[in-house]
Structures are given as structure tokens and as C-alpha cells.
């Protein structure tokens, strides 16, 4: 007892002594767990780390770290993962689809506004530094509003940090939606205002540069111009206040801005950007390889602005999408399978469109000596964007074939490549289907006959979950700038310039016969963007701004004749992803033995047909948002 | 095994007793039914495509009640609700018809005070009506004869984009659900009082000796089509 008392007393006394310090100095301790605004905004390195967080919070429609399925929809590919089969089984999209988290978005905008405010108030930075940081913040803010306007049309345009005064009244914090044209004007004006404060430096790719600002401006002006022009075809998709829809009379103005901004990049005013090309005289294979490398080579002079990975930050795109037999993780692979709808869009080298010839005029199968012969003489971007049957990855050939076809047309196949079966007239069981597919319903292998190649990282170990891939996602590149310029020039009636810009992109893909000015049509513009910019998160917005989405995705099942006709037409409807399955011919003693035949196949899991409603053109703004701010008007047709 | 029983099964059983307490509200049981009508004729639309929205004030929540509340093929709707006061609208731009709007262009709401089962028909003004539809089948060809009456003729009038005959093996017949269809562009219609469309019945597996058919009118710049009543045609 005594002992307890003494220990207790002593500790109390000891503890009490702490209180003997002077109150002022006791409370006035420099915290060592956070930095004050003044501290941060006086050290360029600290400002850069704030900025790094802001860069990191940009959003993309398709993104390498956002999951493979952000690339998967719209019948351009088939999702070979049973949990994602809903993508091809639904008959349309909800009005809330493709939305952003409203709260996070405006939180981000607030942080950007705070950054700009603090940067301009900073005293410990040089004017040069302040200017550049401010331009970067404004670029990020404009680019983010661009992401919002693409999805929602006009949204409240907040350019100052707002503060709640705890008065119980929030009226002056509630802002109505800006009109869609005000949004685009804002983006264009911001880009113009900041472009000269940013470095005109080709090697500056993950931070904003003059090229990035101009590329954003060109794309935004092009989108605005096309919404003005083609929005006239869907008068139902507009709001009386202009929150959705742009007056057709503004189209020419926007196209002019788009062309001017794109030209500034093309003329080298933002640095020496150029197409990533193979050496002259390169073979078609080399051209395809070059196109694939464009997305792997982070120093390419074509890349203007990218989301980079590395230094421990990686993504699982290669893990998820590389061919099955290459999997580093016991079968985690093969999810994103480009569709026949998409692959047949690639032209022949004589600039004509044709489906892959699977049958001759009288309906008999065409026999090919080599599996790749059916793809011969096509746009080099085909093999550069997708891995074809017989194509290779990491130096090995993929094993894509659906089975043996007998002379009478029957097929011998099995549920997977390790299930062997004897061929007719033999007793020894052999492999009767490719290790990489396709088998209906067998996930993680191709079910269309194709694998994605764009972004796929051939680095050893890039498919391991722990290691991951560090390929960058390109947000703006010179190839798109050229196509933007081509489209803007075409819409302004200058087909000669349009052909000039477009032919540069096409020549890189081995399409060396130039298009003449009279060849440039709306269909050509639509087609070129679809094949060049596939799986870069742009196709969907293209279909929206041209008001083609409700025509192309009209909810009617895609038949084989739909698939084979109207290729290269902007309005060709494409509601279900088809596949092209190769078969080995087994007919011993005949010349056909060992040749390849192909069959267009609708994967069995595809039961839905995409239907894009007029109400889908602009994503629904949530009821909770409207309740919190009744000044926000609803989207049309919702 | 014994461990499993002791540590998982028994607690799970005990836990399940908690839900035996009576703590739930009784389920809603009042039926609100009706159909979209024009002067006594019901308006046929595509299933799951024409939405209506029900609202109720006073619970601190906003937004419509339920998701994807849409009309049936024959234009009817039904909801099971609690008694109370509701408001119903059809959003702008939806349906092959005009719903009343208030002065600022928002859809006007219809107040429904629900006490016991109730039928509320919704009166709308369609752009067109399909009249006197006669659908017959002979020799594997389904032929439809019908008349189109233009209802809205003032400044809000819209043209016909196309007329279509759809056939399907199930009772769901529309542009999205059909085994065969025949379209005629609006410009090709010479006499709206006498339009004839025919379509060949494709082979159907499993075979059946009847088919369902409807004709629809697609109105320019209006998303939803208006249809004739569904008919079951013996082949």
C-alpha cells in the first residue's frame, strides 16, 4: 500500500512539473506534421508537390489506371471477363452513365482555385515561377472543365474559391449552369491567356506546356464547332438557356479557332512536335511496330501531354489485357478484345474499304495459306492497334484459332486448348483450339479473335500484378492535332488543307496514295479519327459531338450484312461486337488441307444491343445536386 | 468441425434471432394504374422507353420515386404505393406526344391524391395516331394496311420520318425487338389515309404458327415511336 502511495505521489509530482513552463512558450510550438500556406508557397519544390497532386486528380474517359473496362464499351471491343459481360448484354445506358462524382469534382476545382489564389499571393517565389505555376493551375482547371462540359454540357463555372460563412444562407454559393458555349469560350480564352507563360518545350510532357494548352484549345474549339453545327440535327437535345446546345451560327467561329490553334502547333510555335515515324522505306510490319511504339516511347516527339507512370506508380493494363498464354499471373489476361466491327474499318492500301473476305461471291469459304493473309495489304495501324491471329507479342506468336474445319463444314473444337480430341481418321488426341482462344464464354482469352496491342507493354514482368506496367497514357498528341486541323479545315470548306493534314497521318500508316481534296468527306473525317485514335477515350465524345451516337447505336441488333456493308460510312450502325474466328482446314489429301478459313461470329455472350437515347447525350446531374442547388436545370429528355 | 459449429454456426443462429422482431412497416398496397390516352384511345409505345416520374413532397428527399418507371407497350402503367398525395410528370421530349407544360417550359405536374386503388388516365396530345390497322398474313407474308391521322397541325407539328412494320415471335414488338421489319420513308408516303407495308416472315426456331405484329410511326426529331395496338396473327 505504502509502495503504491509513494509511486503514485512521485509520478503526480513529476507530471506536475511539466506544467511549470510558461504558458506562452508551451502553446506556441511549431507543428512538425503539416506546413502552412506561407511555408509551402515560398519553396518551389513544395509548390511543385502541391501541383503534382493537382495533376494527379485530372480525369480521363479511358485511363490506364482506371481499369481496362474504361476502354471496353461501344462495340469497339468485347469484354472477355464474365463479370463484365453486362457491357454487351445491356440494351442501353442509364442517364447517369459516364458521370463524374460531383462533390469530388467541385472539391478539385476549389483546390485549383485555392492554388491559384495562394500562388498569386505568394511572396517567396520569383515572378517567373509564379507565372508558370499559375498557368499550370489554369490549364488544369480549364482541362477539367473541358472534361465536365463533354459529359454534362454547361456546369456552374466557378473560378474563385468559395467560402461558407456559417450564416445558414447558401444562396450566394449556388450558381446556375453556364451555357455550353460559355464553357467552351472559357476553355479557349484560358488557353490563349496562359499559352505564353508555359514552356514551348517538346520534352515537357507530363507537365503543361504551350503545346498542351494549344492542343486543348484546338480540341475544345473543334468540339464546340461540331456541337453547334451538328446539334442542329437533334433539336430535342438542347435547353432554352443554352446549358446544352450551341447556336449553329457560332460553328464557323469555333472551327476557325480550332484551325488556328492547331496550326500554331503544326507551324512549330509550341516546339518541334512531329509525327512519330518509321525510317523511310520501312516494311508494313515496321510501320505497325512504329505505331505501337508511339504509345510505349515516352520521349516521342508526337506526345504533347501525357499521364505518366513510373517510380512505383504503375497500372495493370498489360496484366489485364495481354494474350492469355503470355499471362504472368496464372490466367489474368485477355480482357479487352477489339471487335470485327472495329478492325474491318481499317482500309486497304488502295484507300478502299472492304470487309475481310471470308467467303467468295457464291458463298464458299475462302482458303488462306497463312493465317495473316486475310489481313494483308491493310492500313499498318490495324496490326499496330490490335494483335491479329498469327501476330506476335514479346517475340512469340499468339495462338488464336477456333478449331479444325472439315471439308463438309463441320467444326471440331473443344472447351479449351488443354482438352484434346482426335481428328477424324486418327486416334491420337490433339489440340483442337488455340491456347489464346477463341471459345465462346471462356473468359480471359479472346472471344473475337483479336487482342488489343495499343499500350500493351512488352517489358518483361510488366504483366505481373506486383510490378505492373509503366506505359504512359497520352492525352494530347500531334497526330490528333493534325486530324483536328483537318476536320476544322474541312468544315471551313478548305479541302486542300484538310487533305494535306490528313495525308500526313495516313502516310505514317503506310497509306501512301494521298487522298485528293475531293476525297475528303465527312465520312472520311469520322473514319480517320476512329482508326487513328481508337481506344484513346475520344471515340465516344466524337460520336456525341457529331450527334451520330443515336444513329450508330440505335438498339437494333447488328446483322452480318450490317457488318459487311457501309464500312467507312459515319452512320454504319454498330450495336454488337462481332468476332472473326480463324479455323484450320482439315481435309487430308486435298490442296486445302492446312489452310485457314475464317468465319464472322457473334460471341455467344452478346445478347444486348446498344441503344443510345437522346437523353444520353448529356449525363444526368444527380437529384442530390439539384436539391442542394435548385438553380441547376435538368438535362433535356430526362 | 466441432470448432466450426461452436464459433460460426451457433453465433450465426443466435444472430438470426434478432431479425425475428417485428420492426418493418407494412408493404405498400394501394394500386395506381392507368394509361396514356388521347380522346379515349390508348397510345401504344415501345416498352421500357417512355418514362413517367412520380414525386411526393415532404420527406426531405428529392428526386422521383423509383427508377426507370416506364409505360408498358400498350401505354398502361401501374404502381403499388402508400396512400398519399403524389405528383406525376412525363419529362420533356419523351413519348410520341406532347405533355402539358407550364409557362417556363417545364412539364406540368398532375396531382394525384391516392386513397385506395385508383385509375388515373393521362391525357396527352400525340403528333400522329395510327387508325384502322389491319394486319393479315398470307403465304408467309405479313401485310399491314393502316391510316395515319395527323393530330398536331399547328406550329408544333412534326413530319413523319418513316413508318415501319415490325413482326416478332413474342409479344414484344418494336424497333429493338423484332425478327423482321419493313420501313417506308416518310417522303415515300403518297396517301397517309392508305398505307400498306408487307414483310416476309423469316424462318423461326422453334417453329410457331402465329406471329405478333405492330406498325409504328417514327416522327422526325422525336425519339419514341407511336405504335398500333399489338395483334397476334395466325400464320
mmCIF file of C-alpha atoms in Angstrom, chain A residues 229-485:
data_model
loop_
_atom_site.group_PDB
_atom_site.id
_atom_site.type_symbol
_atom_site.label_atom_id
_atom_site.label_comp_id
_atom_site.label_asym_id
_atom_site.label_seq_id
_atom_site.Cartn_x
_atom_site.Cartn_y
_atom_site.Cartn_z
ATOM 1 C CA UNK A 229 -23.155 22.550 -86.449
ATOM 2 C CA UNK A 230 -24.431 19.016 -85.904
ATOM 3 C CA UNK A 231 -26.526 19.859 -82.856
ATOM 4 C CA UNK A 232 -28.938 21.357 -85.339
ATOM 5 C CA UNK A 233 -29.840 17.815 -86.416
ATOM 6 C CA UNK A 234 -31.101 16.975 -82.932
ATOM 7 C CA UNK A 235 -33.127 19.971 -81.802
ATOM 8 C CA UNK A 236 -34.513 17.908 -78.933
ATOM 9 C CA UNK A 237 -31.038 17.854 -77.371
ATOM 10 C CA UNK A 238 -30.937 21.454 -76.229
ATOM 11 C CA UNK A 239 -32.115 23.633 -73.397
ATOM 12 C CA UNK A 240 -33.692 27.062 -73.757
ATOM 13 C CA UNK A 241 -30.978 28.620 -71.568
ATOM 14 C CA UNK A 242 -28.214 27.207 -73.768
ATOM 15 C CA UNK A 243 -26.872 24.996 -70.959
ATOM 16 C CA UNK A 244 -26.983 22.289 -73.598
ATOM 17 C CA UNK A 245 -26.593 23.034 -77.278
ATOM 18 C CA UNK A 246 -24.778 25.809 -79.136
ATOM 19 C CA UNK A 247 -26.242 28.222 -81.659
ATOM 20 C CA UNK A 248 -25.400 26.982 -85.198
ATOM 21 C CA UNK A 249 -24.239 30.459 -86.185
ATOM 22 C CA UNK A 250 -21.227 30.044 -83.898
ATOM 23 C CA UNK A 251 -19.908 26.983 -85.718
ATOM 24 C CA UNK A 252 -17.682 28.812 -88.182
ATOM 25 C CA UNK A 253 -16.113 30.891 -85.418
ATOM 26 C CA UNK A 254 -15.218 27.835 -83.389
ATOM 27 C CA UNK A 255 -13.844 25.926 -86.363
ATOM 28 C CA UNK A 256 -11.680 28.937 -87.198
ATOM 29 C CA UNK A 257 -10.262 28.973 -83.668
ATOM 30 C CA UNK A 258 -9.640 25.226 -83.802
ATOM 31 C CA UNK A 259 -7.746 25.521 -87.051
ATOM 32 C CA UNK A 260 -5.730 28.486 -85.827
ATOM 33 C CA UNK A 261 -4.710 26.788 -82.584
ATOM 34 C CA UNK A 262 -3.829 23.540 -84.335
ATOM 35 C CA UNK A 263 -1.820 25.447 -86.910
ATOM 36 C CA UNK A 264 0.229 27.136 -84.195
ATOM 37 C CA UNK A 265 1.392 23.696 -83.096
ATOM 38 C CA UNK A 266 1.871 22.471 -86.661
ATOM 39 C CA UNK A 267 3.907 25.570 -87.520
ATOM 40 C CA UNK A 268 6.248 24.808 -84.642
ATOM 41 C CA UNK A 269 5.354 27.765 -82.452
ATOM 42 C CA UNK A 270 4.971 25.476 -79.448
ATOM 43 C CA UNK A 271 8.101 23.448 -80.058
ATOM 44 C CA UNK A 272 9.196 20.857 -82.575
ATOM 45 C CA UNK A 273 6.339 18.399 -82.361
ATOM 46 C CA UNK A 274 6.157 15.915 -85.186
ATOM 47 C CA UNK A 275 4.697 12.557 -86.045
ATOM 48 C CA UNK A 276 6.438 9.504 -84.694
ATOM 49 C CA UNK A 277 7.541 7.867 -87.905
ATOM 50 C CA UNK A 278 9.483 4.860 -89.012
ATOM 51 C CA UNK A 279 12.511 5.344 -91.301
ATOM 52 C CA UNK A 280 11.643 5.799 -94.958
ATOM 53 C CA UNK A 281 11.110 2.580 -96.855
ATOM 54 C CA UNK A 282 10.125 0.628 -93.752
ATOM 55 C CA UNK A 283 8.124 -2.552 -94.262
ATOM 56 C CA UNK A 284 4.466 -2.753 -93.301
ATOM 57 C CA UNK A 285 5.451 -4.717 -90.206
ATOM 58 C CA UNK A 286 7.870 -1.997 -89.231
ATOM 59 C CA UNK A 287 5.166 0.629 -89.711
ATOM 60 C CA UNK A 288 2.838 -1.306 -87.431
ATOM 61 C CA UNK A 289 5.596 -1.700 -84.892
ATOM 62 C CA UNK A 290 6.281 2.012 -85.127
ATOM 63 C CA UNK A 291 2.620 2.825 -84.454
ATOM 64 C CA UNK A 292 2.598 0.525 -81.426
ATOM 65 C CA UNK A 293 5.855 2.079 -80.184
ATOM 66 C CA UNK A 294 4.318 5.532 -80.279
ATOM 67 C CA UNK A 295 2.404 4.546 -77.152
ATOM 68 C CA UNK A 296 5.440 2.998 -75.474
ATOM 69 C CA UNK A 297 8.126 5.561 -76.222
ATOM 70 C CA UNK A 298 7.807 8.332 -73.672
ATOM 71 C CA UNK A 299 10.284 10.537 -75.483
ATOM 72 C CA UNK A 300 8.366 10.537 -78.747
ATOM 73 C CA UNK A 301 8.121 13.982 -80.298
ATOM 74 C CA UNK A 302 4.468 13.242 -81.058
ATOM 75 C CA UNK A 303 3.361 13.180 -77.429
ATOM 76 C CA UNK A 304 2.238 16.601 -76.238
ATOM 77 C CA UNK A 305 0.722 15.875 -72.849
ATOM 78 C CA UNK A 306 0.533 12.544 -71.076
ATOM 79 C CA UNK A 307 -0.273 10.913 -67.814
ATOM 80 C CA UNK A 308 2.959 9.237 -66.953
ATOM 81 C CA UNK A 309 3.586 6.205 -64.776
ATOM 82 C CA UNK A 310 6.780 5.068 -63.095
ATOM 83 C CA UNK A 311 8.691 5.443 -59.836
ATOM 84 C CA UNK A 312 6.465 2.880 -58.183
ATOM 85 C CA UNK A 313 3.238 4.147 -59.704
ATOM 86 C CA UNK A 314 2.072 1.550 -62.196
ATOM 87 C CA UNK A 315 -1.054 0.267 -63.829
ATOM 88 C CA UNK A 316 -2.461 -3.149 -64.659
ATOM 89 C CA UNK A 317 -3.359 -2.652 -68.314
ATOM 90 C CA UNK A 318 -0.850 -5.229 -69.550
ATOM 91 C CA UNK A 319 -1.714 -7.626 -66.748
ATOM 92 C CA UNK A 320 -5.367 -7.477 -67.674
ATOM 93 C CA UNK A 321 -5.153 -7.417 -71.423
ATOM 94 C CA UNK A 322 -2.148 -9.312 -72.695
ATOM 95 C CA UNK A 323 -2.873 -12.555 -74.556
ATOM 96 C CA UNK A 324 -3.797 -15.443 -72.286
ATOM 97 C CA UNK A 325 -0.766 -17.633 -72.927
ATOM 98 C CA UNK A 326 1.516 -14.730 -72.033
ATOM 99 C CA UNK A 327 -0.094 -14.217 -68.658
ATOM 100 C CA UNK A 328 2.290 -13.635 -65.772
ATOM 101 C CA UNK A 329 -0.455 -14.257 -63.259
ATOM 102 C CA UNK A 330 -1.969 -17.659 -63.954
ATOM 103 C CA UNK A 331 -4.537 -16.570 -66.474
ATOM 104 C CA UNK A 332 -5.144 -12.961 -65.505
ATOM 105 C CA UNK A 333 -5.185 -11.681 -69.099
ATOM 106 C CA UNK A 334 -7.049 -11.178 -72.317
ATOM 107 C CA UNK A 335 -9.946 -8.970 -71.267
ATOM 108 C CA UNK A 336 -10.050 -6.317 -73.950
ATOM 109 C CA UNK A 337 -10.753 -7.898 -77.325
ATOM 110 C CA UNK A 338 -11.214 -5.489 -80.253
ATOM 111 C CA UNK A 339 -14.240 -6.346 -82.347
ATOM 112 C CA UNK A 340 -14.564 -7.130 -86.015
ATOM 113 C CA UNK A 341 -16.779 -4.036 -86.314
ATOM 114 C CA UNK A 342 -13.707 -2.012 -85.465
ATOM 115 C CA UNK A 343 -10.927 -3.979 -87.191
ATOM 116 C CA UNK A 344 -12.687 -4.090 -90.553
ATOM 117 C CA UNK A 345 -12.690 -0.269 -90.591
ATOM 118 C CA UNK A 346 -9.003 -0.271 -91.488
ATOM 119 C CA UNK A 347 -8.694 0.466 -95.170
ATOM 120 C CA UNK A 348 -6.880 -1.427 -97.850
ATOM 121 C CA UNK A 349 -3.726 0.218 -99.121
ATOM 122 C CA UNK A 350 -5.560 1.473 -102.200
ATOM 123 C CA UNK A 351 -7.756 3.644 -99.946
ATOM 124 C CA UNK A 352 -10.851 1.473 -100.364
ATOM 125 C CA UNK A 353 -12.986 -0.146 -97.721
ATOM 126 C CA UNK A 354 -13.737 -3.843 -97.744
ATOM 127 C CA UNK A 355 -14.782 -6.434 -95.200
ATOM 128 C CA UNK A 356 -12.292 -9.215 -94.569
ATOM 129 C CA UNK A 357 -13.015 -11.701 -97.369
ATOM 130 C CA UNK A 358 -14.275 -14.806 -95.618
ATOM 131 C CA UNK A 359 -16.434 -16.078 -98.457
ATOM 132 C CA UNK A 360 -16.321 -15.677 -102.200
ATOM 133 C CA UNK A 361 -19.136 -14.376 -104.381
ATOM 134 C CA UNK A 362 -21.068 -17.627 -104.274
ATOM 135 C CA UNK A 363 -20.783 -18.028 -100.520
ATOM 136 C CA UNK A 364 -17.992 -20.618 -100.422
ATOM 137 C CA UNK A 365 -15.253 -20.105 -97.864
ATOM 138 C CA UNK A 366 -12.029 -18.510 -98.978
ATOM 139 C CA UNK A 367 -8.930 -20.531 -98.082
ATOM 140 C CA UNK A 368 -5.821 -18.682 -96.969
ATOM 141 C CA UNK A 369 -2.383 -20.243 -96.972
ATOM 142 C CA UNK A 370 -1.240 -18.287 -93.929
ATOM 143 C CA UNK A 371 -3.446 -17.084 -91.135
ATOM 144 C CA UNK A 372 -2.414 -13.467 -91.660
ATOM 145 C CA UNK A 373 -3.059 -13.439 -95.412
ATOM 146 C CA UNK A 374 -6.620 -12.250 -94.865
ATOM 147 C CA UNK A 375 -5.248 -9.098 -93.246
ATOM 148 C CA UNK A 376 -2.702 -8.402 -95.972
ATOM 149 C CA UNK A 377 -2.482 -5.009 -97.627
ATOM 150 C CA UNK A 378 -4.303 -3.143 -94.910
ATOM 151 C CA UNK A 379 -3.568 0.064 -93.062
ATOM 152 C CA UNK A 380 -0.491 -0.583 -90.860
ATOM 153 C CA UNK A 381 -2.404 0.740 -87.887
ATOM 154 C CA UNK A 382 -4.526 -2.427 -87.895
ATOM 155 C CA UNK A 383 -1.638 -4.595 -86.754
ATOM 156 C CA UNK A 384 -0.309 -1.690 -84.709
ATOM 157 C CA UNK A 385 -3.515 -1.357 -82.706
ATOM 158 C CA UNK A 386 -4.628 -4.964 -82.371
ATOM 159 C CA UNK A 387 -2.841 -8.285 -82.124
ATOM 160 C CA UNK A 388 -4.157 -10.308 -85.040
ATOM 161 C CA UNK A 389 -4.322 -14.111 -85.226
ATOM 162 C CA UNK A 390 -0.764 -15.206 -86.000
ATOM 163 C CA UNK A 391 0.556 -11.900 -84.677
ATOM 164 C CA UNK A 392 3.248 -11.721 -82.071
ATOM 165 C CA UNK A 393 3.841 -10.206 -78.695
ATOM 166 C CA UNK A 394 7.026 -10.275 -76.628
ATOM 167 C CA UNK A 395 8.662 -12.064 -79.543
ATOM 168 C CA UNK A 396 6.289 -15.024 -79.545
ATOM 169 C CA UNK A 397 3.355 -15.858 -81.757
ATOM 170 C CA UNK A 398 -0.131 -15.812 -80.300
ATOM 171 C CA UNK A 399 -2.159 -18.982 -80.654
ATOM 172 C CA UNK A 400 -5.570 -17.829 -81.861
ATOM 173 C CA UNK A 401 -7.740 -20.337 -83.735
ATOM 174 C CA UNK A 402 -11.205 -21.630 -83.057
ATOM 175 C CA UNK A 403 -10.854 -25.219 -84.191
ATOM 176 C CA UNK A 404 -10.493 -27.544 -87.146
ATOM 177 C CA UNK A 405 -12.930 -27.238 -90.001
ATOM 178 C CA UNK A 406 -13.619 -30.376 -92.019
ATOM 179 C CA UNK A 407 -14.306 -30.368 -95.726
ATOM 180 C CA UNK A 408 -18.055 -30.704 -95.116
ATOM 181 C CA UNK A 409 -18.050 -27.600 -92.984
ATOM 182 C CA UNK A 410 -18.344 -29.245 -89.581
ATOM 183 C CA UNK A 411 -16.037 -27.973 -86.892
ATOM 184 C CA UNK A 412 -14.016 -29.876 -84.331
ATOM 185 C CA UNK A 413 -13.216 -27.828 -81.305
ATOM 186 C CA UNK A 414 -13.220 -28.153 -77.531
ATOM 187 C CA UNK A 415 -13.898 -26.155 -74.428
ATOM 188 C CA UNK A 416 -10.247 -25.183 -74.049
ATOM 189 C CA UNK A 417 -6.873 -25.850 -75.588
ATOM 190 C CA UNK A 418 -5.866 -28.433 -72.989
ATOM 191 C CA UNK A 419 -8.901 -30.581 -73.800
ATOM 192 C CA UNK A 420 -7.573 -32.716 -76.628
ATOM 193 C CA UNK A 421 -9.602 -34.537 -79.238
ATOM 194 C CA UNK A 422 -8.668 -36.954 -82.025
ATOM 195 C CA UNK A 423 -9.251 -35.777 -85.567
ATOM 196 C CA UNK A 424 -11.366 -37.969 -87.914
ATOM 197 C CA UNK A 425 -9.450 -41.000 -89.081
ATOM 198 C CA UNK A 426 -6.924 -40.751 -86.271
ATOM 199 C CA UNK A 427 -6.834 -41.941 -82.705
ATOM 200 C CA UNK A 428 -4.270 -39.637 -81.134
ATOM 201 C CA UNK A 429 -5.941 -36.700 -79.326
ATOM 202 C CA UNK A 430 -4.550 -33.374 -80.409
ATOM 203 C CA UNK A 431 -5.077 -29.726 -79.510
ATOM 204 C CA UNK A 432 -8.152 -28.517 -81.361
ATOM 205 C CA UNK A 433 -8.432 -24.894 -80.280
ATOM 206 C CA UNK A 434 -5.887 -22.116 -79.748
ATOM 207 C CA UNK A 435 -4.390 -21.570 -76.320
ATOM 208 C CA UNK A 436 -5.351 -17.906 -76.684
ATOM 209 C CA UNK A 437 -8.927 -18.694 -77.719
ATOM 210 C CA UNK A 438 -11.466 -18.121 -79.014
ATOM 211 C CA UNK A 439 -14.025 -20.254 -77.212
ATOM 212 C CA UNK A 440 -17.476 -18.876 -76.553
ATOM 213 C CA UNK A 441 -17.876 -17.839 -72.942
ATOM 214 C CA UNK A 442 -14.313 -18.772 -71.988
ATOM 215 C CA UNK A 443 -13.180 -15.618 -70.274
ATOM 216 C CA UNK A 444 -9.705 -14.067 -70.221
ATOM 217 C CA UNK A 445 -8.958 -15.308 -73.717
ATOM 218 C CA UNK A 446 -10.039 -13.524 -76.826
ATOM 219 C CA UNK A 447 -13.618 -14.184 -77.892
ATOM 220 C CA UNK A 448 -13.409 -12.075 -81.014
ATOM 221 C CA UNK A 449 -10.152 -13.412 -82.454
ATOM 222 C CA UNK A 450 -8.251 -10.223 -81.604
ATOM 223 C CA UNK A 451 -6.308 -8.790 -78.689
ATOM 224 C CA UNK A 452 -5.534 -5.155 -78.009
ATOM 225 C CA UNK A 453 -1.984 -4.064 -78.822
ATOM 226 C CA UNK A 454 -2.122 -0.332 -78.145
ATOM 227 C CA UNK A 455 -0.482 0.420 -74.740
ATOM 228 C CA UNK A 456 0.458 -3.254 -74.274
ATOM 229 C CA UNK A 457 3.854 -3.256 -72.621
ATOM 230 C CA UNK A 458 6.423 -5.777 -73.919
ATOM 231 C CA UNK A 459 8.735 -5.181 -70.945
ATOM 232 C CA UNK A 460 9.482 -8.401 -69.093
ATOM 233 C CA UNK A 461 7.334 -8.623 -65.986
ATOM 234 C CA UNK A 462 5.005 -5.797 -66.995
ATOM 235 C CA UNK A 463 2.114 -8.238 -66.647
ATOM 236 C CA UNK A 464 2.910 -9.114 -63.055
ATOM 237 C CA UNK A 465 0.471 -7.664 -60.595
ATOM 238 C CA UNK A 466 3.226 -6.596 -58.243
ATOM 239 C CA UNK A 467 5.383 -4.993 -60.884
ATOM 240 C CA UNK A 468 2.814 -3.581 -63.271
ATOM 241 C CA UNK A 469 3.350 -1.553 -66.380
ATOM 242 C CA UNK A 470 4.624 1.998 -66.634
ATOM 243 C CA UNK A 471 3.448 2.890 -70.144
ATOM 244 C CA UNK A 472 2.009 6.391 -70.260
ATOM 245 C CA UNK A 473 -1.484 7.406 -71.297
ATOM 246 C CA UNK A 474 -1.281 10.078 -73.981
ATOM 247 C CA UNK A 475 -3.868 12.795 -73.526
ATOM 248 C CA UNK A 476 -2.860 15.035 -76.407
ATOM 249 C CA UNK A 477 -0.678 14.056 -79.316
ATOM 250 C CA UNK A 478 0.409 15.593 -82.554
ATOM 251 C CA UNK A 479 -1.448 13.017 -84.670
ATOM 252 C CA UNK A 480 -4.733 14.167 -83.170
ATOM 253 C CA UNK A 481 -3.776 17.811 -83.667
ATOM 254 C CA UNK A 482 -3.336 17.092 -87.378
ATOM 255 C CA UNK A 483 -6.721 15.405 -87.540
ATOM 256 C CA UNK A 484 -8.288 18.287 -85.625
ATOM 257 C CA UNK A 485 -6.787 20.675 -88.141
#
